Amino acid sequence: MTQRKFTNDLLKEYNYLGYTTVSSPLDSTIKLKAGEGSLLLYPMYYRKLVEKLNFLTNTKLDIAYNVQHLSRFMKAPREPHLKAVWHVLRYLKQDPRLGIFLSKDPNYGLKAYCDSDWASCPDSRKSVSGYIVLLGDSPIS
């Protein structure tokens, strides 16, 4: 399952077809903060883009954590947050055909994994956690 057309339309809409690609959705060493950088003149631009990326997380699990992280700044988005969203767009350009592979393996055991990053948010010191549920070898949640 992919959202190739939606991804290509998103890249066209935001004029990202001509940009170079990057190999990871976000730099893991960068810690975005709520009050860092100047406020965006048009915060709706950021919000709409993050909403569209959130829709893509249904089939592109590799950006799910990053989009969730960027969603924290919807109330008052700033320049560094927008630059991070642009980075995700450049990552999506790498291969818009990637999605979820649903295996036809008859082993349909249910497996779940979770992880947490204790007190990693520099603003609130809250933890960030994530999970994945697999049906056989196929992710379902």
PDB file of C-alpha atoms in Angstrom:
ATOM      1  CA  MET A   1       0.000   0.000   0.000  1.00  0.00           C
ATOM      2  CA  THR A   2       1.403   3.350  -0.966  1.00  0.00           C
ATOM      3  CA  GLN A   3       0.276   6.926  -1.341  1.00  0.00           C
ATOM      4  CA  ARG A   4       2.532   7.621  -4.327  1.00  0.00           C
ATOM      5  CA  LYS A   5       0.095   9.974  -6.063  1.00  0.00           C
ATOM      6  CA  PHE A   6      -0.604  11.921  -2.872  1.00  0.00           C
ATOM      7  CA  THR A   7       3.134  12.221  -2.178  1.00  0.00           C
ATOM      8  CA  ASN A   8       3.877  13.417  -5.722  1.00  0.00           C
ATOM      9  CA  ASP A   9       0.994  15.909  -5.587  1.00  0.00           C
ATOM     10  CA  LEU A  10       2.287  17.198  -2.247  1.00  0.00           C
ATOM     11  CA  LEU A  11       5.780  17.680  -3.648  1.00  0.00           C
ATOM     12  CA  LYS A  12       4.327  19.497  -6.688  1.00  0.00           C
ATOM     13  CA  GLU A  13       2.071  21.714  -4.556  1.00  0.00           C
ATOM     14  CA  TYR A  14       4.995  22.892  -2.422  1.00  0.00           C
ATOM     15  CA  ASN A  15       7.430  23.071  -5.382  1.00  0.00           C
ATOM     16  CA  TYR A  16       9.789  20.389  -4.060  1.00  0.00           C
ATOM     17  CA  LEU A  17      10.249  18.329  -7.222  1.00  0.00           C
ATOM     18  CA  GLY A  18      13.483  20.138  -8.115  1.00  0.00           C
ATOM     19  CA  TYR A  19      15.145  19.849  -4.712  1.00  0.00           C
ATOM     20  CA  THR A  20      17.828  17.336  -3.826  1.00  0.00           C
ATOM     21  CA  THR A  21      16.919  14.391  -1.634  1.00  0.00           C
ATOM     22  CA  VAL A  22      18.106  13.554   1.876  1.00  0.00           C
ATOM     23  CA  SER A  23      18.554  10.099   3.398  1.00  0.00           C
ATOM     24  CA  SER A  24      16.745  10.614   6.730  1.00  0.00           C
ATOM     25  CA  PRO A  25      13.458  12.339   7.650  1.00  0.00           C
ATOM     26  CA  LEU A  26      15.014  14.506  10.395  1.00  0.00           C
ATOM     27  CA  ASP A  27      18.444  14.934  11.897  1.00  0.00           C
ATOM     28  CA  SER A  28      18.312  13.019  15.196  1.00  0.00           C
ATOM     29  CA  THR A  29      20.875  15.323  16.807  1.00  0.00           C
ATOM     30  CA  ILE A  30      18.727  18.456  16.388  1.00  0.00           C
ATOM     31  CA  LYS A  31      16.361  19.175  19.277  1.00  0.00           C
ATOM     32  CA  LEU A  32      13.604  21.546  18.188  1.00  0.00           C
ATOM     33  CA  LYS A  33      12.340  23.910  20.881  1.00  0.00           C
ATOM     34  CA  ALA A  34       9.022  25.738  21.107  1.00  0.00           C
ATOM     35  CA  GLY A  35      10.443  29.239  21.620  1.00  0.00           C
ATOM     36  CA  GLU A  36      13.487  29.058  19.369  1.00  0.00           C
ATOM     37  CA  GLY A  37      13.613  31.160  16.184  1.00  0.00           C
ATOM     38  CA  SER A  38      11.289  33.802  14.795  1.00  0.00           C
ATOM     39  CA  LEU A  39       7.547  33.219  14.514  1.00  0.00           C
ATOM     40  CA  LEU A  40       6.207  32.470  11.036  1.00  0.00           C
ATOM     41  CA  LEU A  41       4.262  35.223   9.312  1.00  0.00           C
ATOM     42  CA  TYR A  42       1.784  32.676   7.921  1.00  0.00           C
ATOM     43  CA  PRO A  43       1.418  29.843  10.452  1.00  0.00           C
ATOM     44  CA  MET A  44      -1.381  28.266   8.365  1.00  0.00           C
ATOM     45  CA  TYR A  45       1.243  27.321   5.752  1.00  0.00           C
ATOM     46  CA  TYR A  46       3.049  25.223   8.379  1.00  0.00           C
ATOM     47  CA  ARG A  47      -0.160  23.771   9.812  1.00  0.00           C
ATOM     48  CA  LYS A  48      -1.540  22.687   6.429  1.00  0.00           C
ATOM     49  CA  LEU A  49       1.740  21.063   5.477  1.00  0.00           C
ATOM     50  CA  VAL A  50       2.022  19.145   8.762  1.00  0.00           C
ATOM     51  CA  GLU A  51      -1.619  18.025   8.419  1.00  0.00           C
ATOM     52  CA  LYS A  52      -0.865  16.601   4.979  1.00  0.00           C
ATOM     53  CA  LEU A  53       2.242  14.873   6.276  1.00  0.00           C
ATOM     54  CA  ASN A  54       0.158  13.440   9.110  1.00  0.00           C
ATOM     55  CA  PHE A  55      -2.164  11.881   6.512  1.00  0.00           C
ATOM     56  CA  LEU A  56       0.871  10.294   4.855  1.00  0.00           C
ATOM     57  CA  THR A  57       1.877   8.544   8.083  1.00  0.00           C
ATOM     58  CA  ASN A  58      -0.869   5.969   7.446  1.00  0.00           C
ATOM     59  CA  THR A  59       1.370   4.271   4.894  1.00  0.00           C
ATOM     60  CA  LYS A  60       4.781   5.854   5.518  1.00  0.00           C
ATOM     61  CA  LEU A  61       5.627   4.701   9.016  1.00  0.00           C
ATOM     62  CA  ASP A  62       9.197   5.970   8.623  1.00  0.00           C
ATOM     63  CA  ILE A  63       8.024   9.585   9.004  1.00  0.00           C
ATOM     64  CA  ALA A  64       5.463   8.978  11.780  1.00  0.00           C
ATOM     65  CA  TYR A  65       7.733   9.951  14.676  1.00  0.00           C
ATOM     66  CA  ASN A  66       8.999  13.057  12.890  1.00  0.00           C
ATOM     67  CA  VAL A  67       5.519  14.280  11.958  1.00  0.00           C
ATOM     68  CA  GLN A  68       4.330  13.700  15.531  1.00  0.00           C
ATOM     69  CA  HIS A  69       7.318  15.698  16.752  1.00  0.00           C
ATOM     70  CA  LEU A  70       6.604  18.559  14.328  1.00  0.00           C
ATOM     71  CA  SER A  71       2.916  18.545  15.328  1.00  0.00           C
ATOM     72  CA  ARG A  72       3.899  19.813  18.766  1.00  0.00           C
ATOM     73  CA  PHE A  73       4.605  23.231  17.285  1.00  0.00           C
ATOM     74  CA  MET A  74       1.257  23.799  15.545  1.00  0.00           C
ATOM     75  CA  LYS A  75       0.181  26.529  17.980  1.00  0.00           C
ATOM     76  CA  ALA A  76       3.140  28.842  17.314  1.00  0.00           C
ATOM     77  CA  PRO A  77       5.347  27.504  14.498  1.00  0.00           C
ATOM     78  CA  ARG A  78       8.746  29.098  14.002  1.00  0.00           C
ATOM     79  CA  GLU A  79      11.449  29.177  11.327  1.00  0.00           C
ATOM     80  CA  PRO A  80      13.431  26.122  12.567  1.00  0.00           C
ATOM     81  CA  HIS A  81      10.204  24.076  12.646  1.00  0.00           C
ATOM     82  CA  LEU A  82       9.409  25.004   9.042  1.00  0.00           C
ATOM     83  CA  LYS A  83      12.944  24.116   7.960  1.00  0.00           C
ATOM     84  CA  ALA A  84      12.491  20.706   9.583  1.00  0.00           C
ATOM     85  CA  VAL A  85       9.225  20.178   7.666  1.00  0.00           C
ATOM     86  CA  TRP A  86      11.003  21.088   4.433  1.00  0.00           C
ATOM     87  CA  HIS A  87      13.625  18.484   5.310  1.00  0.00           C
ATOM     88  CA  VAL A  88      10.869  15.849   5.576  1.00  0.00           C
ATOM     89  CA  LEU A  89       9.618  16.869   2.103  1.00  0.00           C
ATOM     90  CA  ARG A  90      13.106  16.372   0.691  1.00  0.00           C
ATOM     91  CA  TYR A  91      13.155  12.919   2.318  1.00  0.00           C
ATOM     92  CA  LEU A  92       9.793  12.030   0.731  1.00  0.00           C
ATOM     93  CA  LYS A  93      11.149  12.966  -2.685  1.00  0.00           C
ATOM     94  CA  GLN A  94      13.741  10.189  -2.347  1.00  0.00           C
ATOM     95  CA  ASP A  95      11.202   7.464  -3.205  1.00  0.00           C
ATOM     96  CA  PRO A  96       7.488   8.370  -3.171  1.00  0.00           C
ATOM     97  CA  ARG A  97       6.575   4.747  -3.966  1.00  0.00           C
ATOM     98  CA  LEU A  98       7.612   3.441  -0.543  1.00  0.00           C
ATOM     99  CA  GLY A  99       4.744   2.266   1.635  1.00  0.00           C
ATOM    100  CA  ILE A 100       3.529  -0.685   3.662  1.00  0.00           C
ATOM    101  CA  PHE A 101       4.206  -4.171   2.365  1.00  0.00           C
ATOM    102  CA  LEU A 102       1.406  -6.592   3.207  1.00  0.00           C
ATOM    103  CA  SER A 103       2.895 -10.071   3.192  1.00  0.00           C
ATOM    104  CA  LYS A 104       0.933 -13.113   2.059  1.00  0.00           C
ATOM    105  CA  ASP A 105       2.790 -15.311   4.543  1.00  0.00           C
ATOM    106  CA  PRO A 106       0.240 -17.594   6.287  1.00  0.00           C
ATOM    107  CA  ASN A 107       1.833 -16.898   9.689  1.00  0.00           C
ATOM    108  CA  TYR A 108      -0.440 -14.218  11.116  1.00  0.00           C
ATOM    109  CA  GLY A 109       0.938 -13.945  14.632  1.00  0.00           C
ATOM    110  CA  LEU A 110       0.304 -10.616  16.306  1.00  0.00           C
ATOM    111  CA  LYS A 111       3.409  -8.819  17.620  1.00  0.00           C
ATOM    112  CA  ALA A 112       3.718  -5.411  19.242  1.00  0.00           C
ATOM    113  CA  TYR A 113       6.781  -3.354  20.135  1.00  0.00           C
ATOM    114  CA  CYS A 114       7.093  -0.072  21.983  1.00  0.00           C
ATOM    115  CA  ASP A 115       9.854   2.277  23.003  1.00  0.00           C
ATOM    116  CA  SER A 116      10.158   5.457  25.013  1.00  0.00           C
ATOM    117  CA  ASP A 117      12.611   8.325  25.137  1.00  0.00           C
ATOM    118  CA  TRP A 118      12.432   9.444  28.749  1.00  0.00           C
ATOM    119  CA  ALA A 119      12.171  13.217  29.315  1.00  0.00           C
ATOM    120  CA  SER A 120      13.550  14.055  25.872  1.00  0.00           C
ATOM    121  CA  CYS A 121      11.415  17.138  25.173  1.00  0.00           C
ATOM    122  CA  PRO A 122      13.613  20.171  25.984  1.00  0.00           C
ATOM    123  CA  ASP A 123      10.553  22.373  26.649  1.00  0.00           C
ATOM    124  CA  SER A 124       8.348  20.224  28.880  1.00  0.00           C
ATOM    125  CA  ARG A 125      10.701  17.362  29.855  1.00  0.00           C
ATOM    126  CA  LYS A 126       7.924  14.974  28.819  1.00  0.00           C
ATOM    127  CA  SER A 127       8.697  11.548  27.423  1.00  0.00           C
ATOM    128  CA  VAL A 128       8.189  10.561  23.818  1.00  0.00           C
ATOM    129  CA  SER A 129       6.980   7.055  23.115  1.00  0.00           C
ATOM    130  CA  GLY A 130       6.059   5.075  20.055  1.00  0.00           C
ATOM    131  CA  TYR A 131       4.760   1.660  19.096  1.00  0.00           C
ATOM    132  CA  ILE A 132       4.262  -0.650  16.151  1.00  0.00           C
ATOM    133  CA  VAL A 133       1.873  -3.566  15.832  1.00  0.00           C
ATOM    134  CA  LEU A 134       2.609  -6.275  13.275  1.00  0.00           C
ATOM    135  CA  LEU A 135       0.282  -8.892  11.824  1.00  0.00           C
ATOM    136  CA  GLY A 136       2.743 -11.505  10.655  1.00  0.00           C
ATOM    137  CA  ASP A 137       5.468  -9.383   9.060  1.00  0.00           C
ATOM    138  CA  SER A 138       3.105  -6.567   8.040  1.00  0.00           C
ATOM    139  CA  PRO A 139       2.636  -3.389  10.079  1.00  0.00           C
ATOM    140  CA  ILE A 140      -1.004  -2.648  10.869  1.00  0.00           C
ATOM    141  CA  SER A 141      -0.710   0.129  13.468  1.00  0.00           C
TER     142      SER A 141
END
